[in-house]
Amino acid sequence: MINDNFKHIDPDKFHDKELILHDCVADRVSCVDGILRFHFPDGFWVTPNHKESHCDKVVRTNASAVDFSLKNIDDAYVRVFTQNIFKKTYTDIWEINKLVSTINNGECSIEFIYQYRTYFEQMWHCVIHSKKKPYYRECQLHLPETEATFFWNDLRPDREW
């Protein structure tokens, strides 16, 4: 786990209904020692139920990060769906290293939409936003045997859901 001096460090297992990634965009990713970290420059959502929230509505944090601790990084992957001009959809499998390098070299960002989870396994339905065609691709981020940890500093009451 990488701290980077955040004020709040929240394990997901205690806050799965209080900290939300829906519609949150990561523009940088790191992968060090089995920790896949997504950086959210515009933060993520915190509900009023969170013990640190002083707001009566769901609001964003400032810049934040989320770590996914992976038992085996080679088991994680991204299934990317690309539609051609004839509306036929093709599926590509990206290893996590490809996702990391594609985002970090500025080719795309990833927006988290929905989370599906079982015990120690998560699958995220996401969207890859690119600067060149195809500009929009849906994807599934598969993270087996993982737990998430949310890192954040302050709430932004001016950024309501």
PDB file of C-alpha atoms in Angstrom:
ATOM      1  CA  MET A   1       0.000   0.000   0.000  1.00  0.00           C
ATOM      2  CA  ILE A   2       1.327   3.436  -0.999  1.00  0.00           C
ATOM      3  CA  ASN A   3       0.250   6.289   1.297  1.00  0.00           C
ATOM      4  CA  ASP A   4       1.426   9.594  -0.279  1.00  0.00           C
ATOM      5  CA  ASN A   5       0.324  11.447   2.892  1.00  0.00           C
ATOM      6  CA  PHE A   6      -3.434  11.307   2.363  1.00  0.00           C
ATOM      7  CA  LYS A   7      -5.537  12.296   5.400  1.00  0.00           C
ATOM      8  CA  HIS A   8      -8.036   9.474   4.943  1.00  0.00           C
ATOM      9  CA  ILE A   9      -7.247   5.835   4.187  1.00  0.00           C
ATOM     10  CA  ASP A  10     -10.383   3.700   3.925  1.00  0.00           C
ATOM     11  CA  PRO A  11     -10.438  -0.056   3.255  1.00  0.00           C
ATOM     12  CA  ASP A  12     -13.291  -0.833   0.868  1.00  0.00           C
ATOM     13  CA  LYS A  13     -14.604  -3.725   2.936  1.00  0.00           C
ATOM     14  CA  PHE A  14     -15.938  -1.257   5.480  1.00  0.00           C
ATOM     15  CA  HIS A  15     -17.124   1.447   3.069  1.00  0.00           C
ATOM     16  CA  ASP A  16     -18.576  -0.254  -0.015  1.00  0.00           C
ATOM     17  CA  LYS A  17     -21.718   1.882   0.189  1.00  0.00           C
ATOM     18  CA  GLU A  18     -20.049   5.080   1.419  1.00  0.00           C
ATOM     19  CA  LEU A  19     -17.270   5.574  -1.164  1.00  0.00           C
ATOM     20  CA  ILE A  20     -18.330   5.431  -4.809  1.00  0.00           C
ATOM     21  CA  LEU A  21     -16.344   5.381  -8.078  1.00  0.00           C
ATOM     22  CA  HIS A  22     -19.346   5.747 -10.417  1.00  0.00           C
ATOM     23  CA  ASP A  23     -18.524   8.273 -13.195  1.00  0.00           C
ATOM     24  CA  CYS A  24     -15.029   8.867 -11.781  1.00  0.00           C
ATOM     25  CA  VAL A  25     -12.148   9.186 -14.263  1.00  0.00           C
ATOM     26  CA  ALA A  26      -8.575   8.038 -13.651  1.00  0.00           C
ATOM     27  CA  ASP A  27      -5.875   9.724 -15.720  1.00  0.00           C
ATOM     28  CA  ARG A  28      -2.843   7.915 -14.228  1.00  0.00           C
ATOM     29  CA  VAL A  29      -2.224   4.372 -13.064  1.00  0.00           C
ATOM     30  CA  SER A  30       0.688   2.770 -11.280  1.00  0.00           C
ATOM     31  CA  CYS A  31       1.428  -0.861 -10.612  1.00  0.00           C
ATOM     32  CA  VAL A  32       4.047  -1.510  -7.912  1.00  0.00           C
ATOM     33  CA  ASP A  33       4.512  -4.647  -5.809  1.00  0.00           C
ATOM     34  CA  GLY A  34       1.043  -6.034  -6.640  1.00  0.00           C
ATOM     35  CA  ILE A  35      -0.725  -2.732  -5.927  1.00  0.00           C
ATOM     36  CA  LEU A  36      -2.691  -1.301  -8.852  1.00  0.00           C
ATOM     37  CA  ARG A  37      -3.306   2.385  -8.057  1.00  0.00           C
ATOM     38  CA  PHE A  38      -5.715   4.577 -10.007  1.00  0.00           C
ATOM     39  CA  HIS A  39      -5.307   8.353  -9.631  1.00  0.00           C
ATOM     40  CA  PHE A  40      -8.514  10.420  -9.780  1.00  0.00           C
ATOM     41  CA  PRO A  41      -7.727  14.123 -10.304  1.00  0.00           C
ATOM     42  CA  ASP A  42     -11.399  15.023  -9.788  1.00  0.00           C
ATOM     43  CA  GLY A  43     -11.816  12.644  -6.839  1.00  0.00           C
ATOM     44  CA  PHE A  44     -14.528  10.113  -6.089  1.00  0.00           C
ATOM     45  CA  TRP A  45     -17.900  10.270  -4.315  1.00  0.00           C
ATOM     46  CA  VAL A  46     -18.465  10.167  -0.541  1.00  0.00           C
ATOM     47  CA  THR A  47     -21.967   9.658   0.866  1.00  0.00           C
ATOM     48  CA  PRO A  48     -23.326  11.464   3.935  1.00  0.00           C
ATOM     49  CA  ASN A  49     -23.150   8.112   5.798  1.00  0.00           C
ATOM     50  CA  HIS A  50     -19.348   8.197   5.890  1.00  0.00           C
ATOM     51  CA  LYS A  51     -18.036   9.039   9.360  1.00  0.00           C
ATOM     52  CA  GLU A  52     -15.822  11.843   7.947  1.00  0.00           C
ATOM     53  CA  SER A  53     -18.611  13.479   5.939  1.00  0.00           C
ATOM     54  CA  HIS A  54     -20.084  16.701   7.256  1.00  0.00           C
ATOM     55  CA  CYS A  55     -22.326  17.055   4.187  1.00  0.00           C
ATOM     56  CA  ASP A  56     -25.977  16.063   3.864  1.00  0.00           C
ATOM     57  CA  LYS A  57     -25.533  15.047   0.193  1.00  0.00           C
ATOM     58  CA  VAL A  58     -23.183  12.871  -1.831  1.00  0.00           C
ATOM     59  CA  VAL A  59     -20.143  15.003  -2.723  1.00  0.00           C
ATOM     60  CA  ARG A  60     -16.783  14.568  -4.430  1.00  0.00           C
ATOM     61  CA  THR A  61     -13.403  14.521  -2.809  1.00  0.00           C
ATOM     62  CA  ASN A  62     -10.493  16.521  -4.136  1.00  0.00           C
ATOM     63  CA  ALA A  63      -7.723  14.604  -5.972  1.00  0.00           C
ATOM     64  CA  SER A  64      -7.646  11.051  -4.686  1.00  0.00           C
ATOM     65  CA  ALA A  65      -6.472   7.517  -5.383  1.00  0.00           C
ATOM     66  CA  VAL A  66      -7.710   3.947  -5.070  1.00  0.00           C
ATOM     67  CA  ASP A  67      -5.425   0.949  -4.589  1.00  0.00           C
ATOM     68  CA  PHE A  68      -6.356  -2.566  -5.603  1.00  0.00           C
ATOM     69  CA  SER A  69      -4.152  -5.104  -3.815  1.00  0.00           C
ATOM     70  CA  LEU A  70      -3.704  -8.020  -6.206  1.00  0.00           C
ATOM     71  CA  LYS A  71      -2.521 -11.412  -5.084  1.00  0.00           C
ATOM     72  CA  ASN A  72      -1.276 -12.121  -8.625  1.00  0.00           C
ATOM     73  CA  ILE A  73      -1.124  -9.226 -11.113  1.00  0.00           C
ATOM     74  CA  ASP A  74      -0.973 -11.697 -14.013  1.00  0.00           C
ATOM     75  CA  ASP A  75      -4.534 -12.834 -13.226  1.00  0.00           C
ATOM     76  CA  ALA A  76      -5.932  -9.312 -13.680  1.00  0.00           C
ATOM     77  CA  TYR A  77      -6.878  -8.113 -17.163  1.00  0.00           C
ATOM     78  CA  VAL A  78      -9.089  -5.757 -19.147  1.00  0.00           C
ATOM     79  CA  ARG A  79     -11.579  -6.940 -21.759  1.00  0.00           C
ATOM     80  CA  VAL A  80     -11.894  -4.050 -24.263  1.00  0.00           C
ATOM     81  CA  PHE A  81     -14.858  -3.848 -26.660  1.00  0.00           C
ATOM     82  CA  THR A  82     -14.300  -2.043 -29.963  1.00  0.00           C
ATOM     83  CA  GLN A  83     -17.035  -1.457 -32.524  1.00  0.00           C
ATOM     84  CA  ASN A  84     -16.159  -1.163 -36.222  1.00  0.00           C
ATOM     85  CA  ILE A  85     -17.973   0.957 -38.850  1.00  0.00           C
ATOM     86  CA  PHE A  86     -20.345  -1.953 -39.528  1.00  0.00           C
ATOM     87  CA  LYS A  87     -21.402  -1.968 -35.839  1.00  0.00           C
ATOM     88  CA  LYS A  88     -19.705  -5.308 -35.219  1.00  0.00           C
ATOM     89  CA  THR A  89     -18.050  -5.518 -31.807  1.00  0.00           C
ATOM     90  CA  TYR A  90     -14.610  -7.027 -31.319  1.00  0.00           C
ATOM     91  CA  THR A  91     -13.089  -7.978 -27.999  1.00  0.00           C
ATOM     92  CA  ASP A  92      -9.430  -7.493 -27.119  1.00  0.00           C
ATOM     93  CA  ILE A  93      -7.818  -8.694 -23.912  1.00  0.00           C
ATOM     94  CA  TRP A  94      -5.325  -6.236 -22.429  1.00  0.00           C
ATOM     95  CA  GLU A  95      -2.891  -7.199 -19.728  1.00  0.00           C
ATOM     96  CA  ILE A  96      -2.740  -4.706 -16.866  1.00  0.00           C
ATOM     97  CA  ASN A  97       0.659  -3.430 -18.082  1.00  0.00           C
ATOM     98  CA  LYS A  98      -0.941  -2.370 -21.381  1.00  0.00           C
ATOM     99  CA  LEU A  99      -3.671  -0.485 -19.553  1.00  0.00           C
ATOM    100  CA  VAL A 100      -1.088   1.229 -17.341  1.00  0.00           C
ATOM    101  CA  SER A 101       1.149   2.279 -20.244  1.00  0.00           C
ATOM    102  CA  THR A 102      -1.758   3.386 -22.462  1.00  0.00           C
ATOM    103  CA  ILE A 103      -3.173   5.629 -19.745  1.00  0.00           C
ATOM    104  CA  ASN A 104       0.179   6.949 -18.521  1.00  0.00           C
ATOM    105  CA  ASN A 105       1.399   7.899 -21.998  1.00  0.00           C
ATOM    106  CA  GLY A 106      -1.703  10.076 -22.397  1.00  0.00           C
ATOM    107  CA  GLU A 107      -3.507   7.988 -25.010  1.00  0.00           C
ATOM    108  CA  CYS A 108      -6.592   7.482 -22.861  1.00  0.00           C
ATOM    109  CA  SER A 109      -8.263   7.714 -19.475  1.00  0.00           C
ATOM    110  CA  ILE A 110     -10.579   5.222 -17.791  1.00  0.00           C
ATOM    111  CA  GLU A 111     -13.994   6.030 -16.334  1.00  0.00           C
ATOM    112  CA  PHE A 112     -15.443   3.668 -13.750  1.00  0.00           C
ATOM    113  CA  ILE A 113     -19.166   2.977 -14.206  1.00  0.00           C
ATOM    114  CA  TYR A 114     -20.434  -0.105 -12.323  1.00  0.00           C
ATOM    115  CA  GLN A 115     -18.887  -2.499  -9.837  1.00  0.00           C
ATOM    116  CA  TYR A 116     -19.677  -6.195  -9.558  1.00  0.00           C
ATOM    117  CA  ARG A 117     -18.130  -8.106  -6.701  1.00  0.00           C
ATOM    118  CA  THR A 118     -17.933 -11.382  -4.944  1.00  0.00           C
ATOM    119  CA  TYR A 119     -15.802 -12.308  -1.981  1.00  0.00           C
ATOM    120  CA  PHE A 120     -12.281 -10.950  -2.803  1.00  0.00           C
ATOM    121  CA  GLU A 121     -13.059 -10.472  -6.495  1.00  0.00           C
ATOM    122  CA  GLN A 122     -14.158  -7.387  -8.389  1.00  0.00           C
ATOM    123  CA  MET A 123     -15.168  -6.682 -11.954  1.00  0.00           C
ATOM    124  CA  TRP A 124     -15.668  -3.110 -13.072  1.00  0.00           C
ATOM    125  CA  HIS A 125     -17.628  -2.038 -16.121  1.00  0.00           C
ATOM    126  CA  CYS A 126     -15.652   0.960 -17.391  1.00  0.00           C
ATOM    127  CA  VAL A 127     -15.235   3.238 -20.385  1.00  0.00           C
ATOM    128  CA  ILE A 128     -11.931   4.024 -22.044  1.00  0.00           C
ATOM    129  CA  HIS A 129     -11.878   7.585 -23.399  1.00  0.00           C
ATOM    130  CA  SER A 130      -9.277   8.091 -26.133  1.00  0.00           C
ATOM    131  CA  LYS A 131      -7.958  11.187 -27.857  1.00  0.00           C
ATOM    132  CA  LYS A 132      -8.150   9.456 -31.246  1.00  0.00           C
ATOM    133  CA  LYS A 133     -10.503   6.916 -32.820  1.00  0.00           C
ATOM    134  CA  PRO A 134     -12.135   5.021 -31.342  1.00  0.00           C
ATOM    135  CA  TYR A 135     -12.881   7.794 -28.874  1.00  0.00           C
ATOM    136  CA  TYR A 136     -15.083   5.668 -26.632  1.00  0.00           C
ATOM    137  CA  ARG A 137     -14.735   1.956 -25.807  1.00  0.00           C
ATOM    138  CA  GLU A 138     -16.492   0.014 -23.135  1.00  0.00           C
ATOM    139  CA  CYS A 139     -14.410  -2.416 -21.125  1.00  0.00           C
ATOM    140  CA  GLN A 140     -14.451  -4.785 -18.185  1.00  0.00           C
ATOM    141  CA  LEU A 141     -11.670  -4.560 -15.627  1.00  0.00           C
ATOM    142  CA  HIS A 142     -11.241  -7.963 -13.936  1.00  0.00           C
ATOM    143  CA  LEU A 143      -9.462  -7.882 -10.578  1.00  0.00           C
ATOM    144  CA  PRO A 144      -9.472 -11.328  -8.944  1.00  0.00           C
ATOM    145  CA  GLU A 145      -8.489 -11.799  -5.319  1.00  0.00           C
ATOM    146  CA  THR A 146      -8.386  -8.084  -4.575  1.00  0.00           C
ATOM    147  CA  GLU A 147      -9.398  -5.583  -1.973  1.00  0.00           C
ATOM    148  CA  ALA A 148      -9.621  -1.852  -2.562  1.00  0.00           C
ATOM    149  CA  THR A 149      -8.298   0.951  -0.373  1.00  0.00           C
ATOM    150  CA  PHE A 150      -9.481   4.532  -0.918  1.00  0.00           C
ATOM    151  CA  PHE A 151      -7.154   7.492  -0.297  1.00  0.00           C
ATOM    152  CA  TRP A 152      -8.419  11.061  -0.050  1.00  0.00           C
ATOM    153  CA  ASN A 153      -7.915  14.359   1.723  1.00  0.00           C
ATOM    154  CA  ASP A 154     -10.888  16.711   1.678  1.00  0.00           C
ATOM    155  CA  LEU A 155     -14.521  16.826   0.626  1.00  0.00           C
ATOM    156  CA  ARG A 156     -15.767  19.310  -1.944  1.00  0.00           C
ATOM    157  CA  PRO A 157     -19.252  20.412  -0.843  1.00  0.00           C
ATOM    158  CA  ASP A 158     -19.505  22.492  -4.034  1.00  0.00           C
ATOM    159  CA  ARG A 159     -19.406  19.254  -6.122  1.00  0.00           C
ATOM    160  CA  GLU A 160     -22.719  17.516  -5.325  1.00  0.00           C
ATOM    161  CA  TRP A 161     -23.957  14.377  -7.079  1.00  0.00           C
TER     162      TRP A 161
END
